[in-house]
Structures are given as structure tokens and as C-alpha cells.
């Protein structure tokens, strides 16, 4: 069994991830292999989502690409990083922090995303509004999306931008759930 996943790049293009030799050996029934960062990769018997539901997978890629249209790439990565923190998705967090670095994001800002409320001076008011909305939508079951959080986002984004921000939050939450459900391993991004 070969394990594949997909994610999008900062340019908004989507590519498939095909497991490397160590992952393939593990997926084929091996007892473990040394991962990208030297850790032992556990046996993965989860399905290959892209292969098992290709139409769904392609639709998600299209949704993700459409959501990014017109948004600042730095903002896109901040939203994806924050949702991945909240969802405990190490696979997506690793991927999007690397994408942000490659796009020129500073280490200081990357380190502060998880505690952005305590480090507001690292982020613009527009980014803060997007991060607050990301948290509310990601944790929607806790308290819905509070009116003040929505109003703050609406004050910083026009209707079209706000719709794209919401769509991006929805897509990263979906990608997080795909990665977590199929046991993707952080550091195994092979999109390049």
C-alpha cells in the first residue's frame, strides 16, 4: 500500500504527496522505519484518501485553490498555521510553517502565531481579525462565532475577501481532519 496525501502550496497550486521508501515499507507491513527527522515512523494501516476518494480529493483541491484567490499569501499561511495549532495537526503545521518560511515569513512571527493575543505587535489589525475568526470557526462547537469576532473581521475585509477567508478556514480545517484521520506524519511532505 502506498500512502498519498495532498496539500496546496503558497502559490495556490495543489500537488499530491507520495510516500517515500521508509513510509512505503511501513505501510506495506514493516515494523517501523526511520522517518524524515530521525524519529521512528509507526506502522500506518490507514487508507490513501486521494486514491480511495479521488473525486472528493480533487473537489477539495479546487475548493482550497478557490479559497486562496485574492488573499495575501502571508495571511493564508497564518490562518493555516493557527488552525493547525488548534487542531493539533502536526503534519499540516510542519507543512505550512515551512511554506511560510519559504515565502519570507519571519521566525519571530511564526513563533508568535500560537500566542498572537499576547504578541499583537507582531501582527497587523487585519491579521489579528483573521486569526480571531480562524479560532472561532475552528472551535465553532464551543461557542459559535461570536458577533464581535465576526464584526471585527468584517471591518477589515470586504465581503468577497471575508468569504475567501472563511472558505480558507474551512479548507484548512478539512485538511487537518484528513491528515489526522489518515495518520499523516509530520515532516513527510513530498510535494516538491
PDB file of C-alpha atoms in Angstrom:
ATOM      1  CA  UNK A   1       0.000   0.000   0.000  1.00  0.00           C
ATOM      2  CA  UNK A   2       1.357   3.422  -0.904  1.00  0.00           C
ATOM      3  CA  UNK A   3       0.228   6.337   1.204  1.00  0.00           C
ATOM      4  CA  UNK A   4      -0.565   9.556  -0.623  1.00  0.00           C
ATOM      5  CA  UNK A   5      -1.746  12.936   0.603  1.00  0.00           C
ATOM      6  CA  UNK A   6      -2.100  16.329  -0.909  1.00  0.00           C
ATOM      7  CA  UNK A   7      -1.840  19.887   0.161  1.00  0.00           C
ATOM      8  CA  UNK A   8      -1.516  23.176  -1.565  1.00  0.00           C
ATOM      9  CA  UNK A   9       1.496  25.396  -1.912  1.00  0.00           C
ATOM     10  CA  UNK A  10       1.688  29.095  -1.087  1.00  0.00           C
ATOM     11  CA  UNK A  11       1.203  29.774  -4.779  1.00  0.00           C
ATOM     12  CA  UNK A  12      -2.164  28.065  -4.535  1.00  0.00           C
ATOM     13  CA  UNK A  13      -1.262  25.014  -6.566  1.00  0.00           C
ATOM     14  CA  UNK A  14      -2.049  21.564  -5.321  1.00  0.00           C
ATOM     15  CA  UNK A  15       0.162  18.562  -5.583  1.00  0.00           C
ATOM     16  CA  UNK A  16      -0.044  15.003  -4.385  1.00  0.00           C
ATOM     17  CA  UNK A  17       2.226  13.574  -1.747  1.00  0.00           C
ATOM     18  CA  UNK A  18       3.528  10.094  -2.412  1.00  0.00           C
ATOM     19  CA  UNK A  19       5.098   8.251   0.458  1.00  0.00           C
ATOM     20  CA  UNK A  20       8.838   7.827   0.490  1.00  0.00           C
ATOM     21  CA  UNK A  21      10.605   4.472   0.771  1.00  0.00           C
ATOM     22  CA  UNK A  22      10.516   4.396   4.559  1.00  0.00           C
ATOM     23  CA  UNK A  23       6.802   5.176   4.681  1.00  0.00           C
ATOM     24  CA  UNK A  24       6.042   2.681   1.945  1.00  0.00           C
ATOM     25  CA  UNK A  25       7.918  -0.065   3.801  1.00  0.00           C
ATOM     26  CA  UNK A  26       5.998   0.705   6.960  1.00  0.00           C
ATOM     27  CA  UNK A  27       2.673   0.880   5.129  1.00  0.00           C
ATOM     28  CA  UNK A  28       3.397  -2.461   3.471  1.00  0.00           C
ATOM     29  CA  UNK A  29       3.553  -4.144   6.840  1.00  0.00           C
ATOM     30  CA  UNK A  30       7.021  -3.317   8.127  1.00  0.00           C
ATOM     31  CA  UNK A  31       7.596  -2.863  11.828  1.00  0.00           C
ATOM     32  CA  UNK A  32       8.748   0.721  11.570  1.00  0.00           C
ATOM     33  CA  UNK A  33      11.306   2.835   9.788  1.00  0.00           C
ATOM     34  CA  UNK A  34      13.386   5.882  10.430  1.00  0.00           C
ATOM     35  CA  UNK A  35      11.399   8.976   9.434  1.00  0.00           C
ATOM     36  CA  UNK A  36      12.481  12.215   7.824  1.00  0.00           C
ATOM     37  CA  UNK A  37      13.616  13.734  11.107  1.00  0.00           C
ATOM     38  CA  UNK A  38      15.150  10.558  12.515  1.00  0.00           C
ATOM     39  CA  UNK A  39      12.100   9.520  14.529  1.00  0.00           C
ATOM     40  CA  UNK A  40      10.575   6.095  14.229  1.00  0.00           C
ATOM     41  CA  UNK A  41       7.545   6.167  11.934  1.00  0.00           C
ATOM     42  CA  UNK A  42       4.772   3.961  13.275  1.00  0.00           C
ATOM     43  CA  UNK A  43       3.083   1.408  11.067  1.00  0.00           C
ATOM     44  CA  UNK A  44       0.378   3.134   9.056  1.00  0.00           C
ATOM     45  CA  UNK A  45      -2.535   0.998   8.044  1.00  0.00           C
ATOM     46  CA  UNK A  46      -4.821   3.928   7.220  1.00  0.00           C
ATOM     47  CA  UNK A  47      -6.330   4.430   3.796  1.00  0.00           C
ATOM     48  CA  UNK A  48      -4.913   6.517   0.996  1.00  0.00           C
ATOM     49  CA  UNK A  49      -7.562   9.263   0.892  1.00  0.00           C
ATOM     50  CA  UNK A  50      -6.628  10.630  -2.545  1.00  0.00           C
ATOM     51  CA  UNK A  51      -6.698   7.174  -4.097  1.00  0.00           C
ATOM     52  CA  UNK A  52      -9.801   5.967  -2.278  1.00  0.00           C
ATOM     53  CA  UNK A  53     -11.935   9.066  -2.988  1.00  0.00           C
ATOM     54  CA  UNK A  54     -10.343  10.798  -5.996  1.00  0.00           C
ATOM     55  CA  UNK A  55     -13.377  12.919  -6.900  1.00  0.00           C
ATOM     56  CA  UNK A  56     -13.699  14.156  -3.336  1.00  0.00           C
ATOM     57  CA  UNK A  57      -9.969  14.792  -3.188  1.00  0.00           C
ATOM     58  CA  UNK A  58      -9.990  16.797  -6.448  1.00  0.00           C
ATOM     59  CA  UNK A  59     -13.011  18.778  -5.247  1.00  0.00           C
ATOM     60  CA  UNK A  60     -11.180  19.649  -2.038  1.00  0.00           C
ATOM     61  CA  UNK A  61      -8.125  20.753  -4.028  1.00  0.00           C
ATOM     62  CA  UNK A  62     -10.372  23.000  -6.124  1.00  0.00           C
ATOM     63  CA  UNK A  63     -12.087  24.428  -3.046  1.00  0.00           C
ATOM     64  CA  UNK A  64      -8.725  25.144  -1.450  1.00  0.00           C
ATOM     65  CA  UNK A  65      -7.379  26.861  -4.580  1.00  0.00           C
ATOM     66  CA  UNK A  66     -10.524  28.966  -4.979  1.00  0.00           C
ATOM     67  CA  UNK A  67     -10.436  29.995  -1.304  1.00  0.00           C
ATOM     68  CA  UNK A  68      -6.908  31.426  -1.660  1.00  0.00           C
ATOM     69  CA  UNK A  69      -7.738  33.622  -4.650  1.00  0.00           C
ATOM     70  CA  UNK A  70      -7.117  37.269  -3.889  1.00  0.00           C
ATOM     71  CA  UNK A  71      -5.729  36.680  -0.389  1.00  0.00           C
ATOM     72  CA  UNK A  72      -2.265  37.740   0.715  1.00  0.00           C
ATOM     73  CA  UNK A  73      -0.072  34.593   0.804  1.00  0.00           C
ATOM     74  CA  UNK A  74       1.293  35.570   4.243  1.00  0.00           C
ATOM     75  CA  UNK A  75      -2.250  35.778   5.618  1.00  0.00           C
ATOM     76  CA  UNK A  76      -3.095  32.426   4.038  1.00  0.00           C
ATOM     77  CA  UNK A  77      -0.229  30.754   5.883  1.00  0.00           C
ATOM     78  CA  UNK A  78      -1.024  32.451   9.213  1.00  0.00           C
ATOM     79  CA  UNK A  79      -4.605  31.175   9.029  1.00  0.00           C
ATOM     80  CA  UNK A  80      -3.465  27.658   8.137  1.00  0.00           C
ATOM     81  CA  UNK A  81      -0.839  27.628  10.880  1.00  0.00           C
ATOM     82  CA  UNK A  82      -3.273  28.793  13.574  1.00  0.00           C
ATOM     83  CA  UNK A  83      -5.977  26.278  12.653  1.00  0.00           C
ATOM     84  CA  UNK A  84      -3.359  23.513  12.560  1.00  0.00           C
ATOM     85  CA  UNK A  85      -2.224  24.508  16.080  1.00  0.00           C
ATOM     86  CA  UNK A  86      -5.773  24.347  17.371  1.00  0.00           C
ATOM     87  CA  UNK A  87      -6.471  21.004  15.698  1.00  0.00           C
ATOM     88  CA  UNK A  88      -3.139  19.524  16.856  1.00  0.00           C
ATOM     89  CA  UNK A  89      -2.290  18.658  13.267  1.00  0.00           C
ATOM     90  CA  UNK A  90       1.493  18.321  13.260  1.00  0.00           C
ATOM     91  CA  UNK A  91       1.532  17.256   9.597  1.00  0.00           C
ATOM     92  CA  UNK A  92      -0.151  20.466   8.381  1.00  0.00           C
ATOM     93  CA  UNK A  93       1.652  22.652  10.932  1.00  0.00           C
ATOM     94  CA  UNK A  94       5.029  21.420   9.700  1.00  0.00           C
ATOM     95  CA  UNK A  95       3.981  21.916   6.088  1.00  0.00           C
ATOM     96  CA  UNK A  96       2.609  25.435   6.497  1.00  0.00           C
ATOM     97  CA  UNK A  97       5.368  26.789   8.715  1.00  0.00           C
ATOM     98  CA  UNK A  98       7.850  25.601   6.079  1.00  0.00           C
ATOM     99  CA  UNK A  99       5.749  27.186   3.308  1.00  0.00           C
ATOM    100  CA  UNK A 100       5.615  30.440   5.280  1.00  0.00           C
ATOM    101  CA  UNK A 101       9.398  30.463   5.734  1.00  0.00           C
ATOM    102  CA  UNK A 102       9.916  29.860   2.027  1.00  0.00           C
ATOM    103  CA  UNK A 103       7.585  32.780   1.305  1.00  0.00           C
ATOM    104  CA  UNK A 104       9.724  35.037   3.516  1.00  0.00           C
ATOM    105  CA  UNK A 105       7.842  34.904   6.813  1.00  0.00           C
ATOM    106  CA  UNK A 106       9.989  35.763   9.845  1.00  0.00           C
ATOM    107  CA  UNK A 107      10.806  33.240  12.541  1.00  0.00           C
ATOM    108  CA  UNK A 108       9.615  35.746  15.153  1.00  0.00           C
ATOM    109  CA  UNK A 109       6.118  35.873  13.696  1.00  0.00           C
ATOM    110  CA  UNK A 110       5.963  32.105  13.204  1.00  0.00           C
ATOM    111  CA  UNK A 111       6.836  31.582  16.868  1.00  0.00           C
ATOM    112  CA  UNK A 112       4.161  34.061  17.952  1.00  0.00           C
ATOM    113  CA  UNK A 113       1.171  32.713  15.970  1.00  0.00           C
ATOM    114  CA  UNK A 114       0.063  30.387  18.778  1.00  0.00           C
ATOM    115  CA  UNK A 115       0.128  33.249  21.289  1.00  0.00           C
ATOM    116  CA  UNK A 116      -0.821  36.097  18.956  1.00  0.00           C
ATOM    117  CA  UNK A 117      -3.114  37.748  21.514  1.00  0.00           C
ATOM    118  CA  UNK A 118      -0.138  38.186  23.846  1.00  0.00           C
ATOM    119  CA  UNK A 119       2.080  39.360  20.953  1.00  0.00           C
ATOM    120  CA  UNK A 120      -0.288  41.578  18.975  1.00  0.00           C
ATOM    121  CA  UNK A 121       2.507  43.921  17.937  1.00  0.00           C
ATOM    122  CA  UNK A 122       3.811  41.186  15.618  1.00  0.00           C
ATOM    123  CA  UNK A 123       0.557  41.186  13.612  1.00  0.00           C
ATOM    124  CA  UNK A 124      -1.456  43.808  11.785  1.00  0.00           C
ATOM    125  CA  UNK A 125      -5.023  44.519  12.935  1.00  0.00           C
ATOM    126  CA  UNK A 126      -6.224  42.759   9.764  1.00  0.00           C
ATOM    127  CA  UNK A 127      -4.154  39.641  10.588  1.00  0.00           C
ATOM    128  CA  UNK A 128      -5.415  39.715  14.187  1.00  0.00           C
ATOM    129  CA  UNK A 129      -9.021  39.820  12.955  1.00  0.00           C
ATOM    130  CA  UNK A 130      -8.340  36.846  10.662  1.00  0.00           C
ATOM    131  CA  UNK A 131      -6.648  34.891  13.454  1.00  0.00           C
ATOM    132  CA  UNK A 132      -9.560  35.541  15.826  1.00  0.00           C
ATOM    133  CA  UNK A 133     -12.029  34.412  13.162  1.00  0.00           C
ATOM    134  CA  UNK A 134      -9.883  31.328  12.486  1.00  0.00           C
ATOM    135  CA  UNK A 135     -10.052  30.402  16.160  1.00  0.00           C
ATOM    136  CA  UNK A 136     -13.821  30.957  16.371  1.00  0.00           C
ATOM    137  CA  UNK A 137     -14.623  28.954  13.233  1.00  0.00           C
ATOM    138  CA  UNK A 138     -12.184  26.177  14.138  1.00  0.00           C
ATOM    139  CA  UNK A 139     -13.744  25.921  17.616  1.00  0.00           C
ATOM    140  CA  UNK A 140     -17.291  26.580  16.390  1.00  0.00           C
ATOM    141  CA  UNK A 141     -18.737  23.841  18.604  1.00  0.00           C
ATOM    142  CA  UNK A 142     -17.509  25.661  21.739  1.00  0.00           C
ATOM    143  CA  UNK A 143     -19.355  28.964  21.349  1.00  0.00           C
ATOM    144  CA  UNK A 144     -20.294  29.502  17.732  1.00  0.00           C
ATOM    145  CA  UNK A 145     -18.760  32.512  16.007  1.00  0.00           C
ATOM    146  CA  UNK A 146     -19.266  35.448  18.385  1.00  0.00           C
ATOM    147  CA  UNK A 147     -20.757  38.609  16.881  1.00  0.00           C
ATOM    148  CA  UNK A 148     -17.800  40.748  17.976  1.00  0.00           C
ATOM    149  CA  UNK A 149     -15.279  38.423  16.299  1.00  0.00           C
ATOM    150  CA  UNK A 150     -17.296  38.409  13.080  1.00  0.00           C
ATOM    151  CA  UNK A 151     -17.783  42.198  13.184  1.00  0.00           C
ATOM    152  CA  UNK A 152     -14.049  42.759  13.641  1.00  0.00           C
ATOM    153  CA  UNK A 153     -13.271  40.569  10.634  1.00  0.00           C
ATOM    154  CA  UNK A 154     -15.981  42.301   8.580  1.00  0.00           C
ATOM    155  CA  UNK A 155     -14.400  45.660   9.458  1.00  0.00           C
ATOM    156  CA  UNK A 156     -11.068  44.563   7.947  1.00  0.00           C
ATOM    157  CA  UNK A 157     -12.238  42.581   4.905  1.00  0.00           C
ATOM    158  CA  UNK A 158     -14.772  43.398   2.231  1.00  0.00           C
ATOM    159  CA  UNK A 159     -17.499  40.812   1.609  1.00  0.00           C
ATOM    160  CA  UNK A 160     -15.568  38.942  -1.085  1.00  0.00           C
ATOM    161  CA  UNK A 161     -12.352  38.846   0.960  1.00  0.00           C
ATOM    162  CA  UNK A 162     -14.254  37.746   4.055  1.00  0.00           C
ATOM    163  CA  UNK A 163     -15.911  34.944   2.116  1.00  0.00           C
ATOM    164  CA  UNK A 164     -12.469  33.797   0.934  1.00  0.00           C
ATOM    165  CA  UNK A 165     -11.051  33.980   4.464  1.00  0.00           C
ATOM    166  CA  UNK A 166     -13.965  31.864   5.708  1.00  0.00           C
ATOM    167  CA  UNK A 167     -13.503  29.399   2.851  1.00  0.00           C
ATOM    168  CA  UNK A 168      -9.781  29.110   3.646  1.00  0.00           C
ATOM    169  CA  UNK A 169     -10.552  28.449   7.312  1.00  0.00           C
ATOM    170  CA  UNK A 170     -12.978  25.726   6.234  1.00  0.00           C
ATOM    171  CA  UNK A 171     -10.446  24.126   3.880  1.00  0.00           C
ATOM    172  CA  UNK A 172      -7.579  24.017   6.379  1.00  0.00           C
ATOM    173  CA  UNK A 173      -9.900  22.520   8.985  1.00  0.00           C
ATOM    174  CA  UNK A 174     -10.852  19.873   6.427  1.00  0.00           C
ATOM    175  CA  UNK A 175      -7.203  19.195   5.517  1.00  0.00           C
ATOM    176  CA  UNK A 176      -6.348  18.922   9.220  1.00  0.00           C
ATOM    177  CA  UNK A 177      -9.072  16.324   9.656  1.00  0.00           C
ATOM    178  CA  UNK A 178      -7.952  14.385   6.593  1.00  0.00           C
ATOM    179  CA  UNK A 179      -4.347  14.344   7.844  1.00  0.00           C
ATOM    180  CA  UNK A 180      -5.316  13.384  11.389  1.00  0.00           C
ATOM    181  CA  UNK A 181      -7.811  10.716  10.294  1.00  0.00           C
ATOM    182  CA  UNK A 182      -5.319   9.091   7.946  1.00  0.00           C
ATOM    183  CA  UNK A 183      -2.386   9.402  10.400  1.00  0.00           C
ATOM    184  CA  UNK A 184      -0.114  11.598   8.291  1.00  0.00           C
ATOM    185  CA  UNK A 185       3.349  12.014   9.808  1.00  0.00           C
ATOM    186  CA  UNK A 186       4.849  15.486  10.242  1.00  0.00           C
ATOM    187  CA  UNK A 187       7.925  16.002   8.111  1.00  0.00           C
ATOM    188  CA  UNK A 188       6.849  13.682   5.294  1.00  0.00           C
ATOM    189  CA  UNK A 189       5.647  16.410   2.918  1.00  0.00           C
ATOM    190  CA  UNK A 190       6.974  15.441  -0.523  1.00  0.00           C
ATOM    191  CA  UNK A 191       5.068  17.934  -2.681  1.00  0.00           C
ATOM    192  CA  UNK A 192       8.247  19.354  -4.170  1.00  0.00           C
TER     193      UNK A 192
END
